[in-house]
PDB file of C-alpha atoms in Angstrom:
ATOM      1  CA  MET A   1     186.025  12.368 -31.134  1.00 79.00           C
ATOM      2  CA  GLN A   2     189.006  14.227 -30.679  1.00 91.00           C
ATOM      3  CA  ALA A   3     192.561  12.253 -31.225  1.00 96.00           C
ATOM      4  CA  GLN A   4     194.765  12.542 -28.046  1.00 97.00           C
ATOM      5  CA  LEU A   5     197.754  10.108 -29.867  1.00 98.00           C
ATOM      6  CA  ILE A   6     199.286   9.535 -33.501  1.00 98.00           C
ATOM      7  CA  ALA A   7     200.896   5.911 -32.455  1.00 98.00           C
ATOM      8  CA  LEU A   8     203.495   4.620 -35.631  1.00 98.00           C
ATOM      9  CA  ASP A   9     204.713   0.983 -35.935  1.00 98.00           C
ATOM     10  CA  TRP A  10     207.457   1.550 -38.405  1.00 98.00           C
ATOM     11  CA  GLY A  11     209.021  -1.691 -39.580  1.00 95.00           C
ATOM     12  CA  THR A  12     211.278  -2.768 -42.234  1.00 93.00           C
ATOM     13  CA  SER A  13     208.847  -3.081 -45.122  1.00 92.00           C
ATOM     14  CA  SER A  14     205.471  -1.295 -43.805  1.00 95.00           C
ATOM     15  CA  LEU A  15     204.516   1.485 -41.784  1.00 98.00           C
ATOM     16  CA  ARG A  16     201.231   1.473 -40.084  1.00 97.00           C
ATOM     17  CA  ALA A  17     199.860   4.483 -38.535  1.00 98.00           C
ATOM     18  CA  TYR A  18     197.296   4.649 -35.707  1.00 98.00           C
ATOM     19  CA  LYS A  19     195.333   8.069 -34.724  1.00 98.00           C
ATOM     20  CA  LEU A  20     194.031   6.959 -31.070  1.00 97.00           C
ATOM     21  CA  GLY A  21     191.664   9.140 -29.262  1.00 96.00           C
ATOM     22  CA  PRO A  22     190.556   8.448 -25.219  1.00 94.00           C
ATOM     23  CA  ALA A  23     191.724   5.183 -23.576  1.00 93.00           C
ATOM     24  CA  GLY A  24     193.599   4.052 -26.767  1.00 95.00           C
ATOM     25  CA  THR A  25     190.575   3.947 -28.998  1.00 95.00           C
ATOM     26  CA  VAL A  26     191.732   3.504 -32.835  1.00 96.00           C
ATOM     27  CA  LEU A  27     189.627   6.418 -34.504  1.00 97.00           C
ATOM     28  CA  GLU A  28     191.673   6.039 -37.420  1.00 97.00           C
ATOM     29  CA  GLN A  29     194.356   3.767 -39.208  1.00 97.00           C
ATOM     30  CA  ARG A  30     196.511   3.489 -42.408  1.00 97.00           C
ATOM     31  CA  SER A  31     199.050   1.301 -43.870  1.00 97.00           C
ATOM     32  CA  LEU A  32     201.924   2.155 -46.230  1.00 97.00           C
ATOM     33  CA  ALA A  33     204.328   0.383 -48.185  1.00 96.00           C
ATOM     34  CA  SER A  34     207.052   2.758 -46.585  1.00 97.00           C
ATOM     35  CA  GLY A  35     209.115   0.741 -44.221  1.00 96.00           C
ATOM     36  CA  ILE A  36     212.832   2.091 -43.897  1.00 96.00           C
ATOM     37  CA  MET A  37     213.788  -0.122 -46.715  1.00 94.00           C
ATOM     38  CA  HIS A  38     211.177   1.035 -48.893  1.00 95.00           C
ATOM     39  CA  LEU A  39     211.082   5.101 -48.118  1.00 97.00           C
ATOM     40  CA  PRO A  40     209.602   7.577 -50.882  1.00 96.00           C
ATOM     41  CA  SER A  41     211.964   9.281 -52.781  1.00 94.00           C
ATOM     42  CA  GLU A  42     209.932  11.805 -55.181  1.00 95.00           C
ATOM     43  CA  PRO A  43     210.723  15.151 -53.296  1.00 96.00           C
ATOM     44  CA  ARG A  44     208.246  17.603 -52.286  1.00 94.00           C
ATOM     45  CA  ASP A  45     206.949  20.414 -50.222  1.00 95.00           C
ATOM     46  CA  ILE A  46     206.831  19.929 -46.234  1.00 94.00           C
ATOM     47  CA  ALA A  47     206.107  22.910 -44.197  1.00 90.00           C
ATOM     48  CA  GLY A  48     207.011  24.993 -46.993  1.00 91.00           C
ATOM     49  CA  VAL A  49     210.242  23.423 -47.547  1.00 93.00           C
ATOM     50  CA  ARG A  50     211.161  21.361 -50.357  1.00 96.00           C
ATOM     51  CA  CYS A  51     212.176  17.688 -48.920  1.00 96.00           C
ATOM     52  CA  SER A  52     213.905  14.546 -50.489  1.00 96.00           C
ATOM     53  CA  ASP A  53     214.372  12.934 -46.877  1.00 96.00           C
ATOM     54  CA  GLY A  54     212.809   9.373 -47.113  1.00 97.00           C
ATOM     55  CA  PHE A  55     211.566   9.444 -43.608  1.00 98.00           C
ATOM     56  CA  GLU A  56     210.318  12.962 -43.663  1.00 97.00           C
ATOM     57  CA  LEU A  57     208.191  11.986 -46.859  1.00 98.00           C
ATOM     58  CA  ALA A  58     206.570   8.620 -45.237  1.00 98.00           C
ATOM     59  CA  PHE A  59     206.216  10.392 -41.909  1.00 98.00           C
ATOM     60  CA  ASP A  60     204.155  13.211 -43.675  1.00 97.00           C
ATOM     61  CA  ALA A  61     202.499  10.748 -45.899  1.00 97.00           C
ATOM     62  CA  ALA A  62     201.227   8.765 -43.058  1.00 98.00           C
ATOM     63  CA  CYS A  63     200.053  11.489 -40.884  1.00 97.00           C
ATOM     64  CA  GLY A  64     200.573  14.986 -42.299  1.00 96.00           C
ATOM     65  CA  ASP A  65     196.898  15.769 -42.832  1.00 96.00           C
ATOM     66  CA  TRP A  66     196.202  14.379 -38.800  1.00 97.00           C
ATOM     67  CA  LEU A  67     198.888  16.569 -37.889  1.00 97.00           C
ATOM     68  CA  ASP A  68     197.088  19.675 -40.116  1.00 95.00           C
ATOM     69  CA  ALA A  69     193.812  19.283 -38.279  1.00 95.00           C
ATOM     70  CA  GLN A  70     195.426  18.953 -34.767  1.00 95.00           C
ATOM     71  CA  PRO A  71     198.819  20.469 -34.782  1.00 92.00           C
ATOM     72  CA  GLY A  72     199.607  19.871 -31.357  1.00 90.00           C
ATOM     73  CA  LEU A  73     199.302  15.773 -31.035  1.00 96.00           C
ATOM     74  CA  PRO A  74     201.868  14.092 -29.778  1.00 98.00           C
ATOM     75  CA  VAL A  75     203.602  11.282 -31.736  1.00 98.00           C
ATOM     76  CA  ILE A  76     204.913   8.155 -30.608  1.00 98.00           C
ATOM     77  CA  ALA A  77     206.688   5.033 -32.702  1.00 98.00           C
ATOM     78  CA  CYS A  78     208.092   1.741 -32.284  1.00 98.00           C
ATOM     79  CA  GLY A  79     210.086  -0.620 -34.564  1.00 97.00           C
ATOM     80  CA  MET A  80     212.966  -0.384 -36.984  1.00 97.00           C
ATOM     81  CA  VAL A  81     212.401   3.408 -37.428  1.00 98.00           C
ATOM     82  CA  GLY A  82     214.526   3.457 -34.096  1.00 98.00           C
ATOM     83  CA  SER A  83     217.398   1.428 -35.773  1.00 97.00           C
ATOM     84  CA  ALA A  84     220.932   2.419 -36.552  1.00 96.00           C
ATOM     85  CA  GLN A  85     219.057   2.182 -39.886  1.00 96.00           C
ATOM     86  CA  GLY A  86     216.316   3.828 -39.311  1.00 97.00           C
ATOM     87  CA  TRP A  87     215.653   7.987 -38.519  1.00 98.00           C
ATOM     88  CA  SER A  88     217.382   7.871 -35.474  1.00 97.00           C
ATOM     89  CA  GLU A  89     218.587   5.263 -33.200  1.00 97.00           C
ATOM     90  CA  ALA A  90     217.250   4.756 -30.016  1.00 97.00           C
ATOM     91  CA  ALA A  91     219.712   2.993 -27.715  1.00 96.00           C
ATOM     92  CA  TYR A  92     218.551  -0.793 -26.818  1.00 97.00           C
ATOM     93  CA  ARG A  93     217.803  -1.683 -23.214  1.00 97.00           C
ATOM     94  CA  SER A  94     219.296  -4.815 -21.697  1.00 97.00           C
ATOM     95  CA  THR A  95     217.444  -7.859 -20.543  1.00 97.00           C
ATOM     96  CA  PRO A  96     215.661  -8.154 -18.007  1.00 97.00           C
ATOM     97  CA  VAL A  97     213.955  -5.062 -18.718  1.00 97.00           C
ATOM     98  CA  ASP A  98     210.407  -4.026 -17.272  1.00 96.00           C
ATOM     99  CA  VAL A  99     208.728  -3.202 -20.653  1.00 95.00           C
ATOM    100  CA  ALA A 100     206.481  -0.745 -18.913  1.00 93.00           C
ATOM    101  CA  SER A 101     209.333   1.304 -17.905  1.00 96.00           C
ATOM    102  CA  LEU A 102     210.356   1.892 -21.730  1.00 97.00           C
ATOM    103  CA  GLY A 103     208.075   5.028 -21.493  1.00 96.00           C
ATOM    104  CA  LYS A 104     210.206   6.537 -19.254  1.00 96.00           C
ATOM    105  CA  ALA A 105     213.156   6.191 -22.026  1.00 97.00           C
ATOM    106  CA  LEU A 106     211.599   7.375 -25.248  1.00 98.00           C
ATOM    107  CA  HIS A 107     214.233   8.535 -27.863  1.00 98.00           C
ATOM    108  CA  THR A 108     213.311  11.785 -29.778  1.00 98.00           C
ATOM    109  CA  VAL A 109     213.704  13.323 -33.262  1.00 98.00           C
ATOM    110  CA  ARG A 110     212.754  16.437 -34.574  1.00 97.00           C
ATOM    111  CA  SER A 111     210.603  16.380 -37.560  1.00 97.00           C
ATOM    112  CA  LEU A 112     210.597  19.083 -40.336  1.00 95.00           C
ATOM    113  CA  ARG A 113     206.994  19.661 -39.333  1.00 95.00           C
ATOM    114  CA  GLY A 114     208.435  20.610 -36.069  1.00 95.00           C
ATOM    115  CA  VAL A 115     206.955  17.876 -34.482  1.00 96.00           C
ATOM    116  CA  ASP A 116     208.777  15.523 -32.303  1.00 97.00           C
ATOM    117  CA  VAL A 117     208.248  11.940 -32.801  1.00 98.00           C
ATOM    118  CA  HIS A 118     209.079  10.122 -29.739  1.00 98.00           C
ATOM    119  CA  ILE A 119     210.731   6.399 -30.355  1.00 98.00           C
ATOM    120  CA  VAL A 120     210.393   3.538 -28.125  1.00 98.00           C
ATOM    121  CA  PRO A 121     213.939   1.791 -27.351  1.00 97.00           C
ATOM    122  CA  GLY A 122     214.444  -1.875 -28.751  1.00 97.00           C
ATOM    123  CA  VAL A 123     215.636  -4.412 -26.254  1.00 98.00           C
ATOM    124  CA  ILE A 124     218.819  -6.491 -26.545  1.00 98.00           C
ATOM    125  CA  GLU A 125     219.826  -9.681 -24.702  1.00 97.00           C
ATOM    126  CA  GLN A 126     223.471 -10.477 -24.137  1.00 95.00           C
ATOM    127  CA  VAL A 127     223.971 -13.553 -22.561  1.00 91.00           C
ATOM    128  CA  GLY A 128     225.373 -16.487 -24.839  1.00 90.00           C
ATOM    129  CA  LEU A 129     224.723 -15.180 -28.610  1.00 94.00           C
ATOM    130  CA  PRO A 130     223.454 -11.905 -28.719  1.00 97.00           C
ATOM    131  CA  ASN A 131     219.591 -10.926 -29.652  1.00 97.00           C
ATOM    132  CA  VAL A 132     217.772  -8.058 -30.192  1.00 98.00           C
ATOM    133  CA  MET A 133     214.191  -6.830 -31.009  1.00 98.00           C
ATOM    134  CA  ARG A 134     212.583  -3.485 -31.866  1.00 97.00           C
ATOM    135  CA  GLY A 135     208.791  -3.150 -32.188  1.00 97.00           C
ATOM    136  CA  GLU A 136     208.346  -6.713 -30.333  1.00 97.00           C
ATOM    137  CA  GLU A 137     208.566  -5.066 -27.093  1.00 98.00           C
ATOM    138  CA  THR A 138     205.566  -2.916 -27.815  1.00 98.00           C
ATOM    139  CA  GLN A 139     203.426  -6.034 -28.569  1.00 97.00           C
ATOM    140  CA  VAL A 140     204.707  -7.397 -25.471  1.00 97.00           C
ATOM    141  CA  LEU A 141     203.462  -4.609 -23.547  1.00 96.00           C
ATOM    142  CA  GLY A 142     199.934  -4.583 -25.223  1.00 96.00           C
ATOM    143  CA  VAL A 143     199.432  -8.073 -24.371  1.00 95.00           C
ATOM    144  CA  LEU A 144     200.196  -7.716 -20.777  1.00 93.00           C
ATOM    145  CA  GLN A 145     197.965  -4.889 -20.215  1.00 87.00           C
ATOM    146  CA  SER A 146     195.215  -6.667 -21.350  1.00 82.00           C
ATOM    147  CA  LEU A 147     196.092  -9.748 -18.960  1.00 83.00           C
ATOM    148  CA  SER A 148     193.991  -9.476 -15.972  1.00 68.00           C
ATOM    149  CA  ALA A 149     196.728 -11.306 -13.869  1.00 66.00           C
ATOM    150  CA  SER A 150     200.772 -11.393 -14.095  1.00 72.00           C
ATOM    151  CA  GLY A 151     202.851 -13.960 -13.706  1.00 83.00           C
ATOM    152  CA  GLU A 152     205.036 -16.221 -16.071  1.00 91.00           C
ATOM    153  CA  LEU A 153     203.996 -16.670 -19.552  1.00 93.00           C
ATOM    154  CA  LEU A 154     205.435 -16.764 -23.383  1.00 96.00           C
ATOM    155  CA  ILE A 155     204.705 -14.355 -26.088  1.00 97.00           C
ATOM    156  CA  GLY A 156     205.006 -15.651 -29.447  1.00 97.00           C
ATOM    157  CA  LEU A 157     205.371 -13.370 -32.619  1.00 97.00           C
ATOM    158  CA  PRO A 158     205.452 -15.243 -35.669  1.00 97.00           C
ATOM    159  CA  GLY A 159     206.609 -13.499 -38.691  1.00 93.00           C
ATOM    160  CA  SER A 160     209.619 -13.145 -41.021  1.00 92.00           C
ATOM    161  CA  HIS A 161     211.567 -13.591 -37.818  1.00 94.00           C
ATOM    162  CA  SER A 162     209.667 -15.118 -35.590  1.00 96.00           C
ATOM    163  CA  LYS A 163     210.022 -14.177 -31.583  1.00 97.00           C
ATOM    164  CA  TRP A 164     209.745 -16.046 -28.516  1.00 97.00           C
ATOM    165  CA  VAL A 165     209.234 -13.718 -25.258  1.00 97.00           C
ATOM    166  CA  GLU A 166     209.793 -15.270 -21.913  1.00 96.00           C
ATOM    167  CA  VAL A 167     208.032 -12.756 -19.392  1.00 96.00           C
ATOM    168  CA  VAL A 168     207.649 -13.043 -15.709  1.00 94.00           C
ATOM    169  CA  GLU A 169     205.882 -10.240 -13.802  1.00 93.00           C
ATOM    170  CA  GLY A 170     206.088  -7.938 -16.507  1.00 93.00           C
ATOM    171  CA  CYS A 171     209.493  -8.126 -17.280  1.00 96.00           C
ATOM    172  CA  ILE A 172     211.122  -9.540 -20.371  1.00 97.00           C
ATOM    173  CA  THR A 173     213.837 -11.918 -18.804  1.00 96.00           C
ATOM    174  CA  HIS A 174     214.823 -14.020 -22.509  1.00 96.00           C
ATOM    175  CA  PHE A 175     213.790 -13.901 -25.898  1.00 96.00           C
ATOM    176  CA  ASP A 176     214.827 -16.227 -28.830  1.00 96.00           C
ATOM    177  CA  THR A 177     214.329 -15.126 -32.594  1.00 97.00           C
ATOM    178  CA  PHE A 178     213.888 -17.981 -35.417  1.00 97.00           C
ATOM    179  CA  MET A 179     213.906 -16.711 -39.084  1.00 96.00           C
ATOM    180  CA  THR A 180     211.524 -19.187 -39.962  1.00 97.00           C
ATOM    181  CA  GLY A 181     208.821 -16.955 -42.185  1.00 96.00           C
ATOM    182  CA  GLU A 182     212.556 -15.435 -44.260  1.00 95.00           C
ATOM    183  CA  LEU A 183     213.640 -18.991 -44.756  1.00 97.00           C
ATOM    184  CA  PHE A 184     210.386 -20.237 -46.084  1.00 97.00           C
ATOM    185  CA  ALA A 185     210.193 -16.988 -48.277  1.00 96.00           C
ATOM    186  CA  VAL A 186     214.093 -17.960 -49.682  1.00 97.00           C
ATOM    187  CA  LEU A 187     213.472 -21.436 -49.980  1.00 97.00           C
ATOM    188  CA  SER A 188     210.384 -21.546 -52.038  1.00 96.00           C
ATOM    189  CA  LYS A 189     211.721 -18.503 -54.204  1.00 95.00           C
ATOM    190  CA  HIS A 190     215.433 -18.913 -54.550  1.00 96.00           C
ATOM    191  CA  SER A 191     216.159 -22.962 -53.989  1.00 96.00           C
ATOM    192  CA  LEU A 192     215.470 -26.095 -55.828  1.00 95.00           C
ATOM    193  CA  LEU A 193     212.404 -26.492 -53.090  1.00 96.00           C
ATOM    194  CA  GLY A 194     210.399 -24.234 -54.699  1.00 95.00           C
ATOM    195  CA  ARG A 195     210.750 -25.367 -58.201  1.00 94.00           C
ATOM    196  CA  THR A 196     208.291 -28.451 -57.838  1.00 94.00           C
ATOM    197  CA  GLN A 197     205.880 -26.273 -55.183  1.00 96.00           C
ATOM    198  CA  LYS A 198     202.450 -24.703 -56.617  1.00 95.00           C
ATOM    199  CA  VAL A 199     200.909 -22.238 -54.708  1.00 92.00           C
ATOM    200  CA  SER A 200     196.990 -23.698 -53.667  1.00 94.00           C
ATOM    201  CA  GLU A 201     194.342 -21.443 -52.726  1.00 93.00           C
ATOM    202  CA  GLN A 202     193.254 -23.628 -49.906  1.00 96.00           C
ATOM    203  CA  PHE A 203     195.065 -24.627 -47.037  1.00 97.00           C
ATOM    204  CA  GLN A 204     196.697 -27.670 -47.207  1.00 97.00           C
ATOM    205  CA  ALA A 205     196.282 -28.923 -43.498  1.00 97.00           C
ATOM    206  CA  GLU A 206     197.198 -33.002 -43.827  1.00 98.00           C
ATOM    207  CA  ALA A 207     200.535 -31.756 -45.708  1.00 98.00           C
ATOM    208  CA  PHE A 208     201.140 -29.110 -42.764  1.00 98.00           C
ATOM    209  CA  ASP A 209     200.606 -31.302 -39.964  1.00 98.00           C
ATOM    210  CA  ARG A 210     202.822 -33.872 -41.589  1.00 98.00           C
ATOM    211  CA  GLY A 211     205.598 -31.045 -41.925  1.00 98.00           C
ATOM    212  CA  VAL A 212     205.261 -30.571 -38.226  1.00 98.00           C
ATOM    213  CA  GLN A 213     205.353 -34.097 -37.458  1.00 98.00           C
ATOM    214  CA  VAL A 214     208.393 -35.034 -39.415  1.00 98.00           C
ATOM    215  CA  ALA A 215     210.105 -32.043 -37.373  1.00 97.00           C
ATOM    216  CA  LEU A 216     208.942 -33.572 -34.019  1.00 96.00           C
ATOM    217  CA  SER A 217     210.248 -37.562 -34.983  1.00 96.00           C
ATOM    218  CA  LYS A 218     213.266 -39.325 -34.812  1.00 95.00           C
ATOM    219  CA  ASP A 219     214.039 -37.954 -38.287  1.00 95.00           C
ATOM    220  CA  GLY A 220     213.793 -34.456 -37.043  1.00 94.00           C
ATOM    221  CA  GLN A 221     216.103 -34.894 -34.326  1.00 93.00           C
ATOM    222  CA  ARG A 222     219.098 -34.519 -37.263  1.00 94.00           C
ATOM    223  CA  GLY A 223     217.768 -31.155 -37.925  1.00 94.00           C
ATOM    224  CA  VAL A 224     216.103 -29.134 -40.091  1.00 96.00           C
ATOM    225  CA  LEU A 225     219.153 -29.089 -42.446  1.00 95.00           C
ATOM    226  CA  SER A 226     218.716 -32.768 -42.958  1.00 95.00           C
ATOM    227  CA  THR A 227     214.600 -32.916 -43.346  1.00 97.00           C
ATOM    228  CA  LEU A 228     214.685 -29.914 -45.450  1.00 97.00           C
ATOM    229  CA  PHE A 229     215.571 -32.016 -48.698  1.00 96.00           C
ATOM    230  CA  SER A 230     212.135 -34.303 -47.699  1.00 97.00           C
ATOM    231  CA  ALA A 231     209.977 -31.310 -49.094  1.00 96.00           C
ATOM    232  CA  ARG A 232     211.600 -32.329 -52.558  1.00 96.00           C
ATOM    233  CA  THR A 233     211.850 -36.211 -52.221  1.00 96.00           C
ATOM    234  CA  LEU A 234     208.211 -36.835 -50.910  1.00 97.00           C
ATOM    235  CA  GLY A 235     207.028 -35.001 -54.211  1.00 96.00           C
ATOM    236  CA  LEU A 236     209.377 -37.349 -56.095  1.00 96.00           C
ATOM    237  CA  THR A 237     208.118 -40.485 -54.898  1.00 97.00           C
ATOM    238  CA  ALA A 238     204.503 -38.968 -55.207  1.00 96.00           C
ATOM    239  CA  GLU A 239     203.461 -38.649 -51.419  1.00 97.00           C
ATOM    240  CA  LEU A 240     203.070 -34.939 -51.632  1.00 97.00           C
ATOM    241  CA  THR A 241     201.511 -33.227 -54.808  1.00 97.00           C
ATOM    242  CA  PRO A 242     202.952 -29.760 -56.027  1.00 97.00           C
ATOM    243  CA  GLU A 243     199.899 -27.791 -54.136  1.00 97.00           C
ATOM    244  CA  GLN A 244     200.800 -29.656 -50.753  1.00 98.00           C
ATOM    245  CA  GLN A 245     204.648 -29.132 -50.923  1.00 98.00           C
ATOM    246  CA  PRO A 246     204.468 -25.233 -49.755  1.00 97.00           C
ATOM    247  CA  ASP A 247     202.494 -26.151 -46.589  1.00 98.00           C
ATOM    248  CA  TYR A 248     204.619 -29.358 -46.221  1.00 98.00           C
ATOM    249  CA  LEU A 249     207.356 -27.088 -45.651  1.00 98.00           C
ATOM    250  CA  SER A 250     205.900 -24.636 -43.785  1.00 98.00           C
ATOM    251  CA  GLY A 251     205.059 -27.211 -41.196  1.00 98.00           C
ATOM    252  CA  LEU A 252     207.999 -28.700 -41.247  1.00 98.00           C
ATOM    253  CA  LEU A 253     209.721 -25.049 -40.639  1.00 98.00           C
ATOM    254  CA  ILE A 254     207.208 -24.144 -37.833  1.00 98.00           C
ATOM    255  CA  GLY A 255     207.585 -27.800 -36.084  1.00 97.00           C
ATOM    256  CA  HIS A 256     211.535 -26.842 -35.780  1.00 97.00           C
ATOM    257  CA  GLU A 257     211.005 -23.733 -34.300  1.00 97.00           C
ATOM    258  CA  LEU A 258     208.501 -25.105 -31.813  1.00 96.00           C
ATOM    259  CA  ALA A 259     211.036 -27.911 -31.271  1.00 94.00           C
ATOM    260  CA  GLY A 260     213.312 -25.247 -29.985  1.00 91.00           C
ATOM    261  CA  LEU A 261     211.371 -24.199 -27.550  1.00 91.00           C
ATOM    262  CA  PRO A 262     211.435 -24.799 -23.540  1.00 84.00           C
ATOM    263  CA  ALA A 263     210.311 -27.869 -22.238  1.00 81.00           C
ATOM    264  CA  SER A 264     208.763 -25.580 -19.571  1.00 80.00           C
ATOM    265  CA  ALA A 265     206.397 -23.913 -21.786  1.00 83.00           C
ATOM    266  CA  ARG A 266     203.883 -26.718 -21.884  1.00 84.00           C
ATOM    267  CA  HIS A 267     202.912 -25.924 -18.359  1.00 86.00           C
ATOM    268  CA  ILE A 268     202.283 -21.876 -18.660  1.00 90.00           C
ATOM    269  CA  PRO A 269     200.044 -19.857 -20.889  1.00 91.00           C
ATOM    270  CA  ILE A 270     201.253 -19.048 -24.515  1.00 95.00           C
ATOM    271  CA  ILE A 271     199.660 -15.811 -26.486  1.00 96.00           C
ATOM    272  CA  LEU A 272     200.339 -15.658 -29.978  1.00 97.00           C
ATOM    273  CA  VAL A 273     200.425 -12.298 -31.695  1.00 96.00           C
ATOM    274  CA  GLY A 274     200.281 -11.069 -35.290  1.00 93.00           C
ATOM    275  CA  ALA A 275     198.513 -11.804 -38.392  1.00 92.00           C
ATOM    276  CA  GLY A 276     195.635 -14.160 -38.329  1.00 93.00           C
ATOM    277  CA  PRO A 277     196.317 -16.830 -40.915  1.00 95.00           C
ATOM    278  CA  LEU A 278     199.734 -17.198 -39.566  1.00 96.00           C
ATOM    279  CA  CYS A 279     198.570 -17.428 -36.056  1.00 96.00           C
ATOM    280  CA  ALA A 280     196.244 -19.901 -37.129  1.00 96.00           C
ATOM    281  CA  ARG A 281     198.923 -22.076 -38.206  1.00 97.00           C
ATOM    282  CA  TYR A 282     201.002 -21.848 -35.390  1.00 98.00           C
ATOM    283  CA  GLN A 283     198.284 -22.531 -33.059  1.00 96.00           C
ATOM    284  CA  ARG A 284     197.732 -25.660 -35.022  1.00 97.00           C
ATOM    285  CA  ALA A 285     201.202 -26.421 -35.051  1.00 97.00           C
ATOM    286  CA  LEU A 286     201.354 -25.747 -30.942  1.00 96.00           C
ATOM    287  CA  ALA A 287     198.338 -28.292 -30.618  1.00 95.00           C
ATOM    288  CA  LEU A 288     200.675 -30.745 -32.753  1.00 95.00           C
ATOM    289  CA  CYS A 289     203.197 -30.330 -30.617  1.00 93.00           C
ATOM    290  CA  GLY A 290     201.560 -30.819 -27.019  1.00 91.00           C
ATOM    291  CA  PHE A 291     201.112 -26.938 -26.029  1.00 90.00           C
ATOM    292  CA  ALA A 292     197.700 -26.668 -24.861  1.00 80.00           C
ATOM    293  CA  HIS A 293     197.626 -23.386 -23.496  1.00 86.00           C
ATOM    294  CA  VAL A 294     197.477 -20.904 -25.985  1.00 93.00           C
ATOM    295  CA  SER A 295     195.245 -18.274 -27.128  1.00 94.00           C
ATOM    296  CA  LEU A 296     195.328 -15.001 -29.340  1.00 94.00           C
ATOM    297  CA  ALA A 297     196.090 -11.460 -28.254  1.00 94.00           C
ATOM    298  CA  GLN A 298     194.222  -8.314 -30.786  1.00 90.00           C
ATOM    299  CA  GLU A 299     195.621  -4.676 -31.289  1.00 92.00           C
ATOM    300  CA  ALA A 300     198.925  -5.258 -28.968  1.00 95.00           C
ATOM    301  CA  THR A 301     200.993  -2.880 -30.963  1.00 96.00           C
ATOM    302  CA  GLU A 302     198.303  -0.054 -30.484  1.00 96.00           C
ATOM    303  CA  ARG A 303     197.574  -0.861 -26.909  1.00 96.00           C
ATOM    304  CA  GLY A 304     201.593  -1.116 -26.473  1.00 97.00           C
ATOM    305  CA  LEU A 305     202.144   2.266 -27.724  1.00 98.00           C
ATOM    306  CA  TRP A 306     199.179   3.968 -26.145  1.00 97.00           C
ATOM    307  CA  GLN A 307     200.082   2.902 -22.518  1.00 96.00           C
ATOM    308  CA  LEU A 308     204.175   3.508 -23.377  1.00 98.00           C
ATOM    309  CA  ALA A 309     202.907   7.212 -24.180  1.00 97.00           C
ATOM    310  CA  VAL A 310     200.634   7.402 -21.014  1.00 97.00           C
ATOM    311  CA  ALA A 311     204.038   6.236 -19.030  1.00 96.00           C
ATOM    312  CA  ALA A 312     205.774   9.054 -20.811  1.00 97.00           C
ATOM    313  CA  GLY A 313     203.272  12.090 -20.229  1.00 96.00           C
ATOM    314  CA  LEU A 314     202.691  12.070 -24.039  1.00 96.00           C
ATOM    315  CA  THR A 315     198.908  11.780 -22.826  1.00 94.00           C
ATOM    316  CA  GLN A 316     196.331  10.987 -20.510  1.00 85.00           C
ATOM    317  CA  PRO A 317     195.167   7.933 -19.161  1.00 84.00           C
ATOM    318  CA  ALA A 318     191.069   7.082 -19.522  1.00 69.00           C
ATOM    319  CA  THR A 319     190.386   8.145 -15.650  1.00 57.00           C
ATOM    320  CA  GLU A 320     191.686  11.768 -16.783  1.00 45.00           C
ATOM    321  CA  ALA A 321     190.963  12.058 -20.336  1.00 40.00           C
TER     322      ALA A 321
END
C-alpha cells in the first residue's frame, strides 16, 4: 500500500513518526527519544550536506528512508516542535477555536532535504490565567473525528502536564492544565516523600483508592499542600507499606486534580486520551469521584494529523484516494 502522508508527533521528550496510507491507515510507526529537549548532536551527512542541526538530524532519523523511497510525501507535525524552543515557531490560535480550522493555519519550515514540514499551531487561552497547549489540540480533533455525534464533552489528556479540554460543537472553548505527572516525579525522586517509597511491580489499588478518597474528603479541602505530608505520616504510623506509598501519592495527586474539574462534567461525556495504564488510573479515579460517562479514545494523534492534512490539501480524503 502506497503511503500518502508522514505525520510527526514531536514533543519535549520523544518523537513519534507515522507513515500513513489511504484514509489515514498506519502503515508503519516509530518512536525515538529525540524530543526537542533531547535532540541528537552527532554530525552526519544529509542530502549531501554535513549537518549538525539537531532538528534536521532527528527528522532524518525518523523518516529519511521513507522520503528516500517516496520523495514527494507531504509531512505534517504537531507538538512542541512548533514552540519557541522548537524547530520553527507556529503562532498560537486563541480560544474559542474550531480545531478542524487549524488545518488552514499550518506553519511551514523547509528542511535540508528540501521537504516542507507543516507544523500545527498550538492553542492559547488568555481569559484569567493564560494557558497553552501544543499537540493536544490535534488529539482533540482525532477524538472528534471518531465520534458519531457532536455536542458538549470533556476530553482528558493525562500526562506530565495533564490537560482537561472543554469542547462544544467542535470548538475548544476552555481548558485547564494540571502538572500532576511532573509533580509526582519530582516528589518521588527529589523530596522527603520519596525516601520511604519502594516501587512495586504490582499496582497497589487499595492505596491508590485511599489517596483519591483523601483528596475528596474534608481533609482534602485544605488543599494538596496539606494532604501531601500524609504520604509520609501514613508510612510512619504503619498504615501504608513502602510499596503502597507511590500509588497512594499517585491517587492523592490525581484525586486533587479531578476535584478541580467543573461539577457540570458529571453530566457530559468524558473521553480520555493517552497511555493505557495511566488512563486506567484516571478511569478508576473518575469512577470514585462520581463521573459515570467515561470512555477511552485510541489513535487520536494519528487521526487528528490526518484530518488536518486533508483540511490543508496535503493529502486526499478516503473518498478521493
